[in-house]
Coordinates of C-alpha atoms and ligand atoms in Angstrom, one line a residue:
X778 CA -23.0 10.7 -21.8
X779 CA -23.3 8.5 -24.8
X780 CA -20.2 8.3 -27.2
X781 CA -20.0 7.0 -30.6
X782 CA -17.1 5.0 -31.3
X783 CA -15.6 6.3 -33.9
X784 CA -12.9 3.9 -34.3
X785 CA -13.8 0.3 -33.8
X786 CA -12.7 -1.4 -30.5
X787 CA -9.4 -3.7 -30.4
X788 CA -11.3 -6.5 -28.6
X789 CA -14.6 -7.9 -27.4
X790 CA -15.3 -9.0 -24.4
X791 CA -18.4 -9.9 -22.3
X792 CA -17.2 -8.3 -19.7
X793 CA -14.1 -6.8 -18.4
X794 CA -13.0 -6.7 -14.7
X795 CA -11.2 -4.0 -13.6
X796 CA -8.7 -4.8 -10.8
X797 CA -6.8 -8.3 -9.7
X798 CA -7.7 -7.7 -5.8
X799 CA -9.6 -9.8 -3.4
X800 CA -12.7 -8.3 -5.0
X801 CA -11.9 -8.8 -8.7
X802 CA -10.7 -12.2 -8.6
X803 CA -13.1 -13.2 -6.6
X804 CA -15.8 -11.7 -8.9
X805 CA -13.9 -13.6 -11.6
X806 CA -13.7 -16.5 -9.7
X807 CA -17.1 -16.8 -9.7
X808 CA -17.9 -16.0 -13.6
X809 CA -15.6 -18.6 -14.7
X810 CA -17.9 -21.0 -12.7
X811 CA -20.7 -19.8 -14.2
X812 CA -20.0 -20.4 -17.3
X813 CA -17.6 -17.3 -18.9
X814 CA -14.2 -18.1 -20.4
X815 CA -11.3 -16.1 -18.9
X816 CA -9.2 -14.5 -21.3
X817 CA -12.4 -14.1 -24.2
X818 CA -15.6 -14.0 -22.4
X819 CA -13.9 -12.1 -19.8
X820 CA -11.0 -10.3 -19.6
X821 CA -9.3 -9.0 -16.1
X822 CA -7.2 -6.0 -16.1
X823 CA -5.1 -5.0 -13.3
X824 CA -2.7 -1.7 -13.3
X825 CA -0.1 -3.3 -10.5
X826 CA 2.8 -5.0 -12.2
X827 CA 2.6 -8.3 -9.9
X828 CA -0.4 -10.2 -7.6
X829 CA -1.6 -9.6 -4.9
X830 CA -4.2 -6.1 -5.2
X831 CA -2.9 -3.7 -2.9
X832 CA -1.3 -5.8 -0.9
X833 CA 1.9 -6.1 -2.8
X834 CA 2.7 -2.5 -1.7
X835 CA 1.9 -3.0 1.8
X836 CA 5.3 -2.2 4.0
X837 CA 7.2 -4.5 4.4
X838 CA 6.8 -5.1 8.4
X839 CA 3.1 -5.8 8.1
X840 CA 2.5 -9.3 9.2
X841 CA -1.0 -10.9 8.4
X842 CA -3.5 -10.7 11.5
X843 CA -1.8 -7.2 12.3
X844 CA -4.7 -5.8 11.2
X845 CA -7.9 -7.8 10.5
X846 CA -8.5 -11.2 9.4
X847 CA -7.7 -11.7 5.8
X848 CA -10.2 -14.0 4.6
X849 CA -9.3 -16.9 1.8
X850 CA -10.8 -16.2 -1.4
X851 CA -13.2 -18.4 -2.9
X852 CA -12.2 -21.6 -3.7
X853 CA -8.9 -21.2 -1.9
X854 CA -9.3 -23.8 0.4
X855 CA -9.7 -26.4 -2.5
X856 CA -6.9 -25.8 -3.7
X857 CA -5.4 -26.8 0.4
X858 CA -4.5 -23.2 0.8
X859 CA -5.9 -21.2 3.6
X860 CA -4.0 -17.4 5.5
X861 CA -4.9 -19.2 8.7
X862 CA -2.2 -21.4 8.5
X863 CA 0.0 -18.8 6.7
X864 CA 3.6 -17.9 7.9
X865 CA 2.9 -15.0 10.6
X866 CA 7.2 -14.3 10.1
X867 CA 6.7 -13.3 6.3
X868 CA 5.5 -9.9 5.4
X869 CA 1.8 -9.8 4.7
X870 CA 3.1 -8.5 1.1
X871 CA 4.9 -11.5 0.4
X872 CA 2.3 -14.1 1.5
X873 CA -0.6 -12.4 -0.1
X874 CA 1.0 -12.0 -3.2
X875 CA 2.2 -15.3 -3.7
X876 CA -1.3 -16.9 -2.6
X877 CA -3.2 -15.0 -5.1
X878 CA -0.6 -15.7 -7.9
X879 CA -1.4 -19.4 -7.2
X880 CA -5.0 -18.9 -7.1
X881 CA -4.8 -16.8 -10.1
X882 CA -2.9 -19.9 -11.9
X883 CA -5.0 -22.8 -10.8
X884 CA -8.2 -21.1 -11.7
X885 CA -6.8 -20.0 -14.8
X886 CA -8.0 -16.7 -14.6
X887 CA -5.7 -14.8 -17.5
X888 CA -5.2 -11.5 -15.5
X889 CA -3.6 -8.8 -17.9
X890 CA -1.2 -6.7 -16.1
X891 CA 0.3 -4.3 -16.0
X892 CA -3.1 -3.0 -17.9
X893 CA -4.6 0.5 -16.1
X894 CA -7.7 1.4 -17.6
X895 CA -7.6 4.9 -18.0
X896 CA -11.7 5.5 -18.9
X897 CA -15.1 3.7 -19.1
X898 CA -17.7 5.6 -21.5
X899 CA -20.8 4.8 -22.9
X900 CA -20.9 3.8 -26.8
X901 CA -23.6 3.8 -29.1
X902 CA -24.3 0.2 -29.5
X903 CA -25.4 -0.1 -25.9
X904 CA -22.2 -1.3 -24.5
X905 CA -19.3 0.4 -22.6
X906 CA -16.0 1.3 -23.6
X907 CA -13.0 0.7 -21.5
X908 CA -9.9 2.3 -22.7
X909 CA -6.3 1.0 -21.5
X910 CA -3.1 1.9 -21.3
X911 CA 0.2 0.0 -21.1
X912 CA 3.5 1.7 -19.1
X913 CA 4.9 1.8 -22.9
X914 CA 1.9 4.4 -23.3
X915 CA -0.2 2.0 -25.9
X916 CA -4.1 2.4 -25.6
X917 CA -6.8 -0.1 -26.5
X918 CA -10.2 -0.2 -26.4
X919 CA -12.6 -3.2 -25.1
X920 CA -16.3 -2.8 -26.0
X921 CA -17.6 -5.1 -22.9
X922 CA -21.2 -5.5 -22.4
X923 CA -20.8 -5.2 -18.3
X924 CA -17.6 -3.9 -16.7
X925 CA -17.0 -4.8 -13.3
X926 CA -15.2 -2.4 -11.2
X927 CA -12.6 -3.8 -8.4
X928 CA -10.5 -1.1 -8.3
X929 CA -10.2 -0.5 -4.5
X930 CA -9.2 2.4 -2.7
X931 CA -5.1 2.0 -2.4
X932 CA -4.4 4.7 -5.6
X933 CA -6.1 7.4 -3.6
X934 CA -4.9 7.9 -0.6
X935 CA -7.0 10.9 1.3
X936 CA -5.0 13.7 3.1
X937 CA -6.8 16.7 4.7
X938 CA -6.2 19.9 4.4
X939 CA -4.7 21.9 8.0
X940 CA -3.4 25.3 7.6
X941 CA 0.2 25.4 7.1
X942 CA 0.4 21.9 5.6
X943 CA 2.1 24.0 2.4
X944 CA 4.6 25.9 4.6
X945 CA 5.9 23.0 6.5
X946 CA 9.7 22.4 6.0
X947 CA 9.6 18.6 6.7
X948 CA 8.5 15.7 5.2
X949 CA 5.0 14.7 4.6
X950 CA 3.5 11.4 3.2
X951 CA 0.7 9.5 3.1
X952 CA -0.2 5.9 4.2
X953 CA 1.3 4.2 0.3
X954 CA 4.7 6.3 0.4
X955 CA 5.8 4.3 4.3
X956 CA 8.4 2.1 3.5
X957 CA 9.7 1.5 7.2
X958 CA 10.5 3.0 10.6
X959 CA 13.9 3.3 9.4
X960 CA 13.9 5.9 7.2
X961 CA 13.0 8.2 10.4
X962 CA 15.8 6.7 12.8
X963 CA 16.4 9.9 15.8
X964 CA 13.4 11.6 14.4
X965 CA 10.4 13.8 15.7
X966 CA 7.4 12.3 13.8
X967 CA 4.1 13.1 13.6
X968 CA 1.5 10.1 13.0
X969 CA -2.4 11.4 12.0
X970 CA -5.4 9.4 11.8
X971 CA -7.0 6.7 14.1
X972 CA -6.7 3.9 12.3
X973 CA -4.8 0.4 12.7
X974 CA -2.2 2.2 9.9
X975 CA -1.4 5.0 12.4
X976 CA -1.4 2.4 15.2
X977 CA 0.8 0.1 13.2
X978 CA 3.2 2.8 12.1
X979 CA 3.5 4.4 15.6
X980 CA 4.1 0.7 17.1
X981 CA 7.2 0.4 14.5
X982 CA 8.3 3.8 15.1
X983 CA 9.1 2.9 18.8
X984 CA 12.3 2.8 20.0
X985 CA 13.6 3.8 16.1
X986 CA 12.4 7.6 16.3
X987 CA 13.4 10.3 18.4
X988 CA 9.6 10.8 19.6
X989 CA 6.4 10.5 18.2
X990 CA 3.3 12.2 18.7
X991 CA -0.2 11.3 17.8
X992 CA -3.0 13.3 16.6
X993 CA -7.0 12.0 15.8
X994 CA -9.8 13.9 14.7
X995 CA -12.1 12.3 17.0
X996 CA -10.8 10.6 20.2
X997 CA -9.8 6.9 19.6
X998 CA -12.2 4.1 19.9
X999 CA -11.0 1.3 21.6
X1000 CA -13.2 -1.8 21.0
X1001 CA -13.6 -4.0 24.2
X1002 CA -12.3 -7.1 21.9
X1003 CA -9.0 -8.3 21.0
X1004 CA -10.2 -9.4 17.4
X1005 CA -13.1 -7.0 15.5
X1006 CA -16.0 -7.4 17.2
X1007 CA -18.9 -9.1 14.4
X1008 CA -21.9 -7.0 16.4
X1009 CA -20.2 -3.8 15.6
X1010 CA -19.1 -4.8 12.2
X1011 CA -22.2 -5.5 11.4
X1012 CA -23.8 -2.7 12.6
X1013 CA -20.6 -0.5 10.7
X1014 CA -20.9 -2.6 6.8
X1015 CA -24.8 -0.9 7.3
X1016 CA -23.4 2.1 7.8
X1017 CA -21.2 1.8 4.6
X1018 CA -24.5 0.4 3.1
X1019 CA -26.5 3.3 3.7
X1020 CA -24.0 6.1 2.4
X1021 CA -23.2 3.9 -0.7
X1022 CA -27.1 4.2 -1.4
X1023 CA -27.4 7.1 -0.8
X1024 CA -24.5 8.1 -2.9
X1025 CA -22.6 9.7 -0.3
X1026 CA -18.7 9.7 0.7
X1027 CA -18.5 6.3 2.7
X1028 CA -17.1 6.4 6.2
X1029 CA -14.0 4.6 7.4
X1030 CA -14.8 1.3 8.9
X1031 CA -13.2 1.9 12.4
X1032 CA -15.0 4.4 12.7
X1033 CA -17.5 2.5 13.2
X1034 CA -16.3 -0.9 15.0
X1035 CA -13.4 0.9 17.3
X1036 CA -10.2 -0.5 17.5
X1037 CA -9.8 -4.1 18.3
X1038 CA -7.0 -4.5 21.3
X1039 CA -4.7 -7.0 20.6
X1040 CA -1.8 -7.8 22.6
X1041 CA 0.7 -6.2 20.9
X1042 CA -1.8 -2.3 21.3
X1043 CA -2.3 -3.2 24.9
X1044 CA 1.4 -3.5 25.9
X1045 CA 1.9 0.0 23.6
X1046 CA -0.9 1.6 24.9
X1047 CA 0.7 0.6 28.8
X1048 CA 4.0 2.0 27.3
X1049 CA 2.2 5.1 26.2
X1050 CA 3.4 4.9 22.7
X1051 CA -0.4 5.0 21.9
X1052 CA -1.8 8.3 23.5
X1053 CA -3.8 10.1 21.0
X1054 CA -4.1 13.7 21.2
X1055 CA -7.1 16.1 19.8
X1056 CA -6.3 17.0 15.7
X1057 CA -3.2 20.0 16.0
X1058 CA -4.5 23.7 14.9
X1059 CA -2.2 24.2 12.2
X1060 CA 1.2 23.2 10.8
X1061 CA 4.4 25.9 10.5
X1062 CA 7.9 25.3 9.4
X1063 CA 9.4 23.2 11.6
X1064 CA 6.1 21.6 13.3
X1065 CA 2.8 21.6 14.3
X1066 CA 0.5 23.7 17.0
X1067 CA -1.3 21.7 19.2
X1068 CA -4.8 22.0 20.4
X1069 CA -4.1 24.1 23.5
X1070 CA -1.4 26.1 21.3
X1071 CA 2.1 24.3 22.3
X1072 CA 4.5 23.8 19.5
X1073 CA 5.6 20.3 18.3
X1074 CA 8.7 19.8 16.9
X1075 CA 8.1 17.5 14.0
X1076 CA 11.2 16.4 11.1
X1077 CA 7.9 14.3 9.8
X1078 CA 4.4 14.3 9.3
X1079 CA 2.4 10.8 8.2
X1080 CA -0.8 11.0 7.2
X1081 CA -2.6 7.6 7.8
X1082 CA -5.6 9.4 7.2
X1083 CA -7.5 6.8 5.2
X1084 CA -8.5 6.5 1.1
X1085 CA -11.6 7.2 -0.9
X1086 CA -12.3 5.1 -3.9
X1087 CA -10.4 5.1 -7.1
X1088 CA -13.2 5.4 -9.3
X1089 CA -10.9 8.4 -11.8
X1090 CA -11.4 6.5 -14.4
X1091 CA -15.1 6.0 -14.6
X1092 CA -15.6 10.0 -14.8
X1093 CA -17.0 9.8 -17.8
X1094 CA -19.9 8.4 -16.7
X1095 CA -20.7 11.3 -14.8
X1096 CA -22.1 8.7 -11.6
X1097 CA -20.8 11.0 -9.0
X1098 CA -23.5 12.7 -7.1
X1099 CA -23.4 15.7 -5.8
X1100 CA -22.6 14.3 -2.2
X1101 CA -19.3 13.5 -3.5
X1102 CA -20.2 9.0 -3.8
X1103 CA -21.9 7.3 -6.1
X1104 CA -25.1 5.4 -5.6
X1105 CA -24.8 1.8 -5.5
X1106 CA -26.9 -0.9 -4.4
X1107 CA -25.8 -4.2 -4.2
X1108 CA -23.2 -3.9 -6.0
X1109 CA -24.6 -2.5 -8.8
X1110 CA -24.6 1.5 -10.0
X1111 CA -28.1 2.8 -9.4
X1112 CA -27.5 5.1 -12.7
X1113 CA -25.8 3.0 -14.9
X1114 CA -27.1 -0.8 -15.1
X1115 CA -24.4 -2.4 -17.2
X1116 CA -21.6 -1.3 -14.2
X1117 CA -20.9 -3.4 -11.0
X1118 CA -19.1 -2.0 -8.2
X1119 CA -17.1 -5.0 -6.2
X1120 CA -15.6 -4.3 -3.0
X1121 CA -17.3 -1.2 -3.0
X1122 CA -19.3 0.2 0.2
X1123 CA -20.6 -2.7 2.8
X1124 CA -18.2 -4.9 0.0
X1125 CA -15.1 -3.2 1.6
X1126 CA -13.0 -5.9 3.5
X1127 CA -12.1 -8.8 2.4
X1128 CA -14.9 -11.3 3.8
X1129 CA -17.0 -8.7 2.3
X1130 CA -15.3 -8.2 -1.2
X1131 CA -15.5 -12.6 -1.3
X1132 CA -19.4 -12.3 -0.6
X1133 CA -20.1 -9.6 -3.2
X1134 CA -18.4 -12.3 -5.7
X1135 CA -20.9 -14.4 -5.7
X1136 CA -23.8 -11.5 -5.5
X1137 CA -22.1 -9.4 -8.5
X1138 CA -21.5 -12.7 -10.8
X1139 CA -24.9 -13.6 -10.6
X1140 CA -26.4 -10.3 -11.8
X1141 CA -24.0 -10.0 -14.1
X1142 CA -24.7 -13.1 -15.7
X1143 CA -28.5 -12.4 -15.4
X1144 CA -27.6 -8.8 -17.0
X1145 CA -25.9 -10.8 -20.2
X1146 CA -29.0 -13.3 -20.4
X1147 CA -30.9 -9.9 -20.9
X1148 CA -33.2 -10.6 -17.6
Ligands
LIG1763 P1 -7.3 -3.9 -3.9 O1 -6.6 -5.0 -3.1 O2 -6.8 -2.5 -3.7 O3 -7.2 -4.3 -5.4 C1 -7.6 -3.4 -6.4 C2 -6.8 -3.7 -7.7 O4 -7.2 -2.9 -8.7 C3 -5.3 -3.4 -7.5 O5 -4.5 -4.6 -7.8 C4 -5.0 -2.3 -8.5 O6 -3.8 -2.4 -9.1 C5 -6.2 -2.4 -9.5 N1 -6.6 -1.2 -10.1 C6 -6.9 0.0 -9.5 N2 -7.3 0.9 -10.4 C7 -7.1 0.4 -11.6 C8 -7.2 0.8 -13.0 N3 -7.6 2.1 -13.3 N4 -6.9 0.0 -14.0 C9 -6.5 -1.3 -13.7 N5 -6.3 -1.8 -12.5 C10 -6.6 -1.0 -11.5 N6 -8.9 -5.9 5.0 C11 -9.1 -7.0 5.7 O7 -10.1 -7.7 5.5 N7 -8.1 -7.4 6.6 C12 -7.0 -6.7 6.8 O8 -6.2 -7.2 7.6 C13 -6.8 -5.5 6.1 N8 -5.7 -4.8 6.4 C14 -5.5 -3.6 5.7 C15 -4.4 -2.8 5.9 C16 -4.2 -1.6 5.3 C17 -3.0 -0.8 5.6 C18 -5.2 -1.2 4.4 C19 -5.0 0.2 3.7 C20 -6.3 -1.9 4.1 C21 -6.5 -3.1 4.8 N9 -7.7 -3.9 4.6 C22 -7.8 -5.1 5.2 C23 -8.6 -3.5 3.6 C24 -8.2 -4.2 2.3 O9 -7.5 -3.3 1.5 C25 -9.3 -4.8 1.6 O10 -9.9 -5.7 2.4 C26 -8.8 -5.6 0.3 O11 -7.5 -5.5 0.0 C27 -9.6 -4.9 -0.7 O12 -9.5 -5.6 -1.9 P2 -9.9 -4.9 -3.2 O13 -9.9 -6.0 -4.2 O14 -11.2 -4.2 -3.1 O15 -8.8 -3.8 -3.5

């Protein structure tokens, strides 16, 4: 859908990258060395009032190498700063944030924040529109020739629907609302999904909660590795390559490598804090109904039950297909030439989101020489 633009735009830019992760500065890392100047040529917006992508609302008692490898951005290590020799003691939060701030200020990179873009459209003159919005409710527009997406997955959280999940008298939240494990001291809770945040929560919740129960859709994979196995990774970031090309809903990672058995699982899988249970049938009042109909009491239900991408404000666009994705490939939207999608697909960890910086900059500089 082509707009005309009615009212002329508050800025120019060559292009404007949407989101301050590991994917958008790394994308902007990489235009500033080919040529564009931050701040003019190309403008970063990012929604989150401080650094650090989503990893500023992390909770607070994830550590770094909890999950996977966090892999230094681009020109990091230049600067003599690397996660490997990070401080495991400080929540991952903390030390993310306050790496990317510094990388943001030696690379100069101008981030605008706290910017949301709240659309992307398609205007007359051949360029796209991105409308923002400040928390004081004032919108501007950008007319950018390309627009870079980075906009990752943390705003929408995914949480399925079970019968009952209205009725029940508890609490409920998703993966972005946990704080800590002690806002459920002497609790029943309720952990879904199969995925390190389930793991990590349940692992915090023991010895705080009264109980805890866990409940998967499909049994849990445990990988034969203490660290993520690159064979199955690999064979997974194809799998996320395929659906992204074929416009489909992409699939969660671990679902495809397993679970990675560090120490720390091991001694709670021994303890039996980390028996998973087939999906419940359905949620009442005070609980859930397991698979082979016993009651659950439950004061809590998490939902660690993964994310889609945030992609709301590119609807009018009209990309999505009708398998519920939208078709990229590499990096770049199949239907819409002048829109890059970082971290998006086989992009979607951090070593990945740091490669497609490279591979987006370069076609987006050969899509502003015209080629
Ligand atoms: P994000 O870090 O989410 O950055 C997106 C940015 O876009 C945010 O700053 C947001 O504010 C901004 N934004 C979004 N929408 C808008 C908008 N409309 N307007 C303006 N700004 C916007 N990966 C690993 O490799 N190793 C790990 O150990 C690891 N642990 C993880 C643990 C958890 C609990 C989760 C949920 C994920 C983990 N991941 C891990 C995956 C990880 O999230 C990604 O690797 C990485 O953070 C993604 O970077 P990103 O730049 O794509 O997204």
């Amino acid at each position: 859908m082509t707009e005309p633009l009615e009212t002329p735009a508050d800025q120019h830019a060559r292009v404007v990258v949407i989101g301050a992760g590991q994917a958008g500065l790394s994308v902007g890392y990489h235009l500033r060395r080919l040529g564009l100047v931050p701040g003019s040529d190309m403008v970063v917006l990012d929604r989150a009032p401080s650094t650090g992508g989503a990893w500023q609302f992390r909770w607070e008692a994830l550590r770094l190498g909890a999950a996977h490898r966090v892999h230094d951005l681009p020109g990091m290590r230049a600067m003599g700063l690397q996660f490997d020799d990070a401080d495991r003691s400080r929540p991952a939060r903390d030390v993310v944030s306050e790496y990317y701030r510094r990388f943001e200020q030696h690379y100069d990179l101008r981030v605008r924040r706290p910017v949301a873009v709240s659309s992307v459209s398609r205007i007359g003159d051949g360029s796209l529109c991105v409308t923002t919005r400040t928390p004081d409710g004032t919108e501007a527009r950008i007319r950018a020739e390309v627009v870079v997406n980075a906009s990752g997955t943390w705003g929408t959280p995914f949480m399925p629907w079970y019968p009952g999940r209205d009725v029940f008298a508890g609490r409920q939240l998703d993966t972005t609302e946990y704080r800590s494990a002690a806002e459920f001291a002497g609790q029943d809770v309720v952990v879904v999904g199969g995925g390190t945040s389930a793991i990590g929560f349940l692992l915090e919740l023991d010895g705080v909660a009264r109980s805890t129960r866990w409940f998967t859709r499909r049994p849990v994979l445990w990988a034969d590795t203490t660290s993520l196995d690159l064979e199955s990774a690999v064979a997974a970031v194809d799998e996320q390559d395929r659906a992204a090309r074929a416009g489909e809903v992409l699939p969660s990672i671990v679902s495809g490598t397993g679970v990675p058995v560090s120490r720390r699982i091991r001694a709670g899988i021994d303890r039996g804090v980390l028996q998973d249970e087939p999906m419940f049938r359905r949620i009442d009042e005070s609980g859930v109904i397991t698979a082979d109909g016993r009651h659950v009491h439950a004061d809590a239900i998490i939902w660690a039950t993964g994310f889609r991408a945030d992609l709301r404000h590119l609807a009018p666009l009209h990309l999505r297909t009708a398998a519920g994705g939208v078709v990229v490939e590499d990096g770049r939207a199949a239907d819409e030439p002048r829109l890059f999608l970082a971290g998006y697909g086989p992009q979607a960890s951090t070593i990945g989101a740091n490669r497609a910086g490279r591979l987006i900059a370069r076609q987006v500089m050969d899509e502003l020489r015209g080629a």
